[in-house]
Structure formats: C-alpha cells, structure tokens
C-alpha cells in the first residue's frame, strides 16, 4: 500500500508541475526555460537519490528509507507550494527529487520483495 501511494505521489508530482507551467509562467513570470529546469531538477534529483538511498536501503532497511523518502518529498513539496522565490524553488525541486529517488529505490523494491511468489511469475 505504501509503495503504491509513494509511486502515486511521484507521478502526481510530475503531472502537477507540467499542468502548472502556464500558471507559473503567467502569475510568477517565470520563463519556460526555468520551468523546464524546475522539471529537470526533479528528475535529476531522483537519479541522485536513487543511488544514495538505494545503498542506504541495502544497509539500513527498505522500510526506514521508504518512510524517509516519502516524508522528505512531502516536506519539500509543501515548502515548494509556498515559495515565490525562483532560486528557492529550484533548490526545493532538487531536494524533492532526491527524496523521490529514495522512495523509488526502497518502496518499489519493498513491494516486489513482499509480493507473493505467484503474483510475480510470468
């Protein structure tokens, strides 16, 4: 359940920022280049977070890393929603992406490891 909700949060984030482009452009006067950078930093952070937190999950356990990832990206997304300062937005997107990477590498693997053997057969 937590893996599914974590993945839903991940997809929701990618879709939401895409639909908010026009609003961010017109209301905050952010150019589309910076909006694309906001999107890209979230994805870049996911790769970095996946590498770091994947190794941490192997050592400390997947459940704790999944909780850290979900809590981290929730806090970063909440802070992002309340900022109007572009450099802070860019930093928060990168941080959010790192914690999304933590959720990817822990929640997805945890779900696969916890699935009944019959549900994983081809």
PDB file of C-alpha atoms in Angstrom:
ATOM      1  CA  UNK A   1       0.000   0.000   0.000  1.00  0.00           C
ATOM      2  CA  UNK A   2       2.740   2.476   0.946  1.00  0.00           C
ATOM      3  CA  UNK A   3       4.674   1.660  -2.218  1.00  0.00           C
ATOM      4  CA  UNK A   4       1.613   2.348  -4.346  1.00  0.00           C
ATOM      5  CA  UNK A   5       0.886   5.621  -2.564  1.00  0.00           C
ATOM      6  CA  UNK A   6       4.537   6.652  -2.830  1.00  0.00           C
ATOM      7  CA  UNK A   7       4.529   5.939  -6.560  1.00  0.00           C
ATOM      8  CA  UNK A   8       1.233   7.842  -6.928  1.00  0.00           C
ATOM      9  CA  UNK A   9       2.853  10.824  -5.189  1.00  0.00           C
ATOM     10  CA  UNK A  10       5.740  10.610  -7.633  1.00  0.00           C
ATOM     11  CA  UNK A  11       3.504  10.576 -10.708  1.00  0.00           C
ATOM     12  CA  UNK A  12       1.251  13.258  -9.227  1.00  0.00           C
ATOM     13  CA  UNK A  13       4.302  15.476  -8.787  1.00  0.00           C
ATOM     14  CA  UNK A  14       5.404  15.094 -12.411  1.00  0.00           C
ATOM     15  CA  UNK A  15       1.916  15.693 -13.783  1.00  0.00           C
ATOM     16  CA  UNK A  16       1.159  18.605 -11.449  1.00  0.00           C
ATOM     17  CA  UNK A  17       4.290  20.582 -12.290  1.00  0.00           C
ATOM     18  CA  UNK A  18       3.568  20.070 -16.002  1.00  0.00           C
ATOM     19  CA  UNK A  19      -0.004  21.360 -15.697  1.00  0.00           C
ATOM     20  CA  UNK A  20       1.164  24.275 -13.521  1.00  0.00           C
ATOM     21  CA  UNK A  21       3.596  25.541 -16.195  1.00  0.00           C
ATOM     22  CA  UNK A  22       1.163  28.060 -17.664  1.00  0.00           C
ATOM     23  CA  UNK A  23       0.106  29.309 -14.231  1.00  0.00           C
ATOM     24  CA  UNK A  24       3.691  29.661 -13.020  1.00  0.00           C
ATOM     25  CA  UNK A  25       4.616  31.418 -16.243  1.00  0.00           C
ATOM     26  CA  UNK A  26       1.772  33.931 -16.155  1.00  0.00           C
ATOM     27  CA  UNK A  27       1.442  34.508 -12.398  1.00  0.00           C
ATOM     28  CA  UNK A  28       5.095  34.420 -11.315  1.00  0.00           C
ATOM     29  CA  UNK A  29       6.539  35.472 -14.694  1.00  0.00           C
ATOM     30  CA  UNK A  30       8.920  32.526 -14.772  1.00  0.00           C
ATOM     31  CA  UNK A  31      10.252  31.808 -18.244  1.00  0.00           C
ATOM     32  CA  UNK A  32       9.638  28.429 -19.811  1.00  0.00           C
ATOM     33  CA  UNK A  33      13.373  27.748 -19.718  1.00  0.00           C
ATOM     34  CA  UNK A  34      13.366  27.984 -15.918  1.00  0.00           C
ATOM     35  CA  UNK A  35      10.157  25.974 -15.726  1.00  0.00           C
ATOM     36  CA  UNK A  36      11.820  23.244 -17.759  1.00  0.00           C
ATOM     37  CA  UNK A  37      14.796  23.459 -15.407  1.00  0.00           C
ATOM     38  CA  UNK A  38      12.408  23.004 -12.460  1.00  0.00           C
ATOM     39  CA  UNK A  39      11.089  19.827 -14.076  1.00  0.00           C
ATOM     40  CA  UNK A  40      14.585  18.586 -14.974  1.00  0.00           C
ATOM     41  CA  UNK A  41      15.999  19.191 -11.487  1.00  0.00           C
ATOM     42  CA  UNK A  42      13.257  17.000 -10.038  1.00  0.00           C
ATOM     43  CA  UNK A  43      14.271  14.181 -12.383  1.00  0.00           C
ATOM     44  CA  UNK A  44      17.991  14.695 -11.814  1.00  0.00           C
ATOM     45  CA  UNK A  45      17.429  14.579  -8.067  1.00  0.00           C
ATOM     46  CA  UNK A  46      15.620  11.256  -8.460  1.00  0.00           C
ATOM     47  CA  UNK A  47      18.700   9.694 -10.040  1.00  0.00           C
ATOM     48  CA  UNK A  48      20.981  11.047  -7.314  1.00  0.00           C
ATOM     49  CA  UNK A  49      18.574   9.978  -4.570  1.00  0.00           C
ATOM     50  CA  UNK A  50      18.158   6.532  -6.079  1.00  0.00           C
ATOM     51  CA  UNK A  51      21.920   5.946  -5.993  1.00  0.00           C
ATOM     52  CA  UNK A  52      22.457   7.236  -2.468  1.00  0.00           C
ATOM     53  CA  UNK A  53      19.317   5.930  -0.794  1.00  0.00           C
ATOM     54  CA  UNK A  54      19.444   2.619  -2.664  1.00  0.00           C
ATOM     55  CA  UNK A  55      22.736   1.853  -0.986  1.00  0.00           C
ATOM     56  CA  UNK A  56      21.405   3.108   2.339  1.00  0.00           C
ATOM     57  CA  UNK A  57      18.338   0.876   1.971  1.00  0.00           C
ATOM     58  CA  UNK A  58      20.600  -2.142   1.457  1.00  0.00           C
ATOM     59  CA  UNK A  59      22.391  -1.354   4.736  1.00  0.00           C
ATOM     60  CA  UNK A  60      19.678   0.115   6.974  1.00  0.00           C
ATOM     61  CA  UNK A  61      16.496  -1.411   5.577  1.00  0.00           C
ATOM     62  CA  UNK A  62      13.968  -0.510   2.943  1.00  0.00           C
ATOM     63  CA  UNK A  63      11.111   0.461   5.260  1.00  0.00           C
ATOM     64  CA  UNK A  64      13.003   3.221   7.025  1.00  0.00           C
ATOM     65  CA  UNK A  65      14.323   4.602   3.721  1.00  0.00           C
ATOM     66  CA  UNK A  66      10.810   4.482   2.204  1.00  0.00           C
ATOM     67  CA  UNK A  67       9.491   6.479   5.152  1.00  0.00           C
ATOM     68  CA  UNK A  68      12.380   8.947   4.917  1.00  0.00           C
ATOM     69  CA  UNK A  69      11.802   9.375   1.196  1.00  0.00           C
ATOM     70  CA  UNK A  70       8.063   9.910   1.488  1.00  0.00           C
ATOM     71  CA  UNK A  71       8.443  12.335   4.402  1.00  0.00           C
ATOM     72  CA  UNK A  72      11.259  14.200   2.654  1.00  0.00           C
ATOM     73  CA  UNK A  73       9.440  14.751  -0.607  1.00  0.00           C
ATOM     74  CA  UNK A  74       6.223  15.667   1.216  1.00  0.00           C
ATOM     75  CA  UNK A  75       8.044  18.398   3.172  1.00  0.00           C
ATOM     76  CA  UNK A  76       9.845  19.639   0.052  1.00  0.00           C
ATOM     77  CA  UNK A  77       6.612  19.736  -1.972  1.00  0.00           C
ATOM     78  CA  UNK A  78       4.818  21.606   0.784  1.00  0.00           C
ATOM     79  CA  UNK A  79       7.616  24.165   1.028  1.00  0.00           C
ATOM     80  CA  UNK A  80       7.649  24.479  -2.775  1.00  0.00           C
ATOM     81  CA  UNK A  81       3.936  25.278  -2.769  1.00  0.00           C
ATOM     82  CA  UNK A  82       4.511  28.297  -0.542  1.00  0.00           C
ATOM     83  CA  UNK A  83       7.579  29.874  -2.130  1.00  0.00           C
ATOM     84  CA  UNK A  84       7.645  32.535  -4.807  1.00  0.00           C
ATOM     85  CA  UNK A  85      11.445  32.900  -4.951  1.00  0.00           C
ATOM     86  CA  UNK A  86      12.853  31.116  -8.022  1.00  0.00           C
ATOM     87  CA  UNK A  87      16.257  30.087  -6.585  1.00  0.00           C
ATOM     88  CA  UNK A  88      14.472  28.533  -3.596  1.00  0.00           C
ATOM     89  CA  UNK A  89      12.042  26.779  -5.955  1.00  0.00           C
ATOM     90  CA  UNK A  90      14.957  25.312  -7.909  1.00  0.00           C
ATOM     91  CA  UNK A  91      16.644  24.094  -4.718  1.00  0.00           C
ATOM     92  CA  UNK A  92      13.419  22.558  -3.396  1.00  0.00           C
ATOM     93  CA  UNK A  93      12.787  20.704  -6.673  1.00  0.00           C
ATOM     94  CA  UNK A  94      16.242  19.166  -6.487  1.00  0.00           C
ATOM     95  CA  UNK A  95      15.756  18.170  -2.833  1.00  0.00           C
ATOM     96  CA  UNK A  96      12.314  16.809  -3.607  1.00  0.00           C
ATOM     97  CA  UNK A  97      13.758  14.754  -6.435  1.00  0.00           C
ATOM     98  CA  UNK A  98      16.422  13.273  -4.167  1.00  0.00           C
ATOM     99  CA  UNK A  99      13.765  12.089  -1.735  1.00  0.00           C
ATOM    100  CA  UNK A 100      11.639  10.779  -4.605  1.00  0.00           C
ATOM    101  CA  UNK A 101      14.666   8.705  -5.598  1.00  0.00           C
ATOM    102  CA  UNK A 102      14.706   7.306  -2.065  1.00  0.00           C
ATOM    103  CA  UNK A 103      11.084   6.283  -2.408  1.00  0.00           C
ATOM    104  CA  UNK A 104      11.733   4.724  -5.805  1.00  0.00           C
ATOM    105  CA  UNK A 105      14.576   2.509  -4.692  1.00  0.00           C
ATOM    106  CA  UNK A 106      13.015   1.463  -1.411  1.00  0.00           C
ATOM    107  CA  UNK A 107       9.269   1.381  -1.975  1.00  0.00           C
ATOM    108  CA  UNK A 108       9.338  -0.366  -5.327  1.00  0.00           C
ATOM    109  CA  UNK A 109      11.861  -2.983  -4.204  1.00  0.00           C
ATOM    110  CA  UNK A 110       9.997  -3.468  -0.921  1.00  0.00           C
ATOM    111  CA  UNK A 111       6.774  -4.120  -2.834  1.00  0.00           C
ATOM    112  CA  UNK A 112       8.478  -6.651  -5.107  1.00  0.00           C
ATOM    113  CA  UNK A 113      10.172  -8.391  -2.180  1.00  0.00           C
ATOM    114  CA  UNK A 114       6.886  -8.543  -0.254  1.00  0.00           C
ATOM    115  CA  UNK A 115       4.727  -9.792  -3.127  1.00  0.00           C
ATOM    116  CA  UNK A 116       3.554 -13.399  -3.001  1.00  0.00           C
ATOM    117  CA  UNK A 117       5.647 -15.629  -5.309  1.00  0.00           C
ATOM    118  CA  UNK A 118       2.678 -16.490  -7.538  1.00  0.00           C
ATOM    119  CA  UNK A 119       1.987 -12.828  -8.291  1.00  0.00           C
ATOM    120  CA  UNK A 120       5.496 -12.363  -9.711  1.00  0.00           C
ATOM    121  CA  UNK A 121       5.523 -15.303 -12.108  1.00  0.00           C
ATOM    122  CA  UNK A 122       5.264 -14.797 -15.855  1.00  0.00           C
TER     123      UNK A 122
END
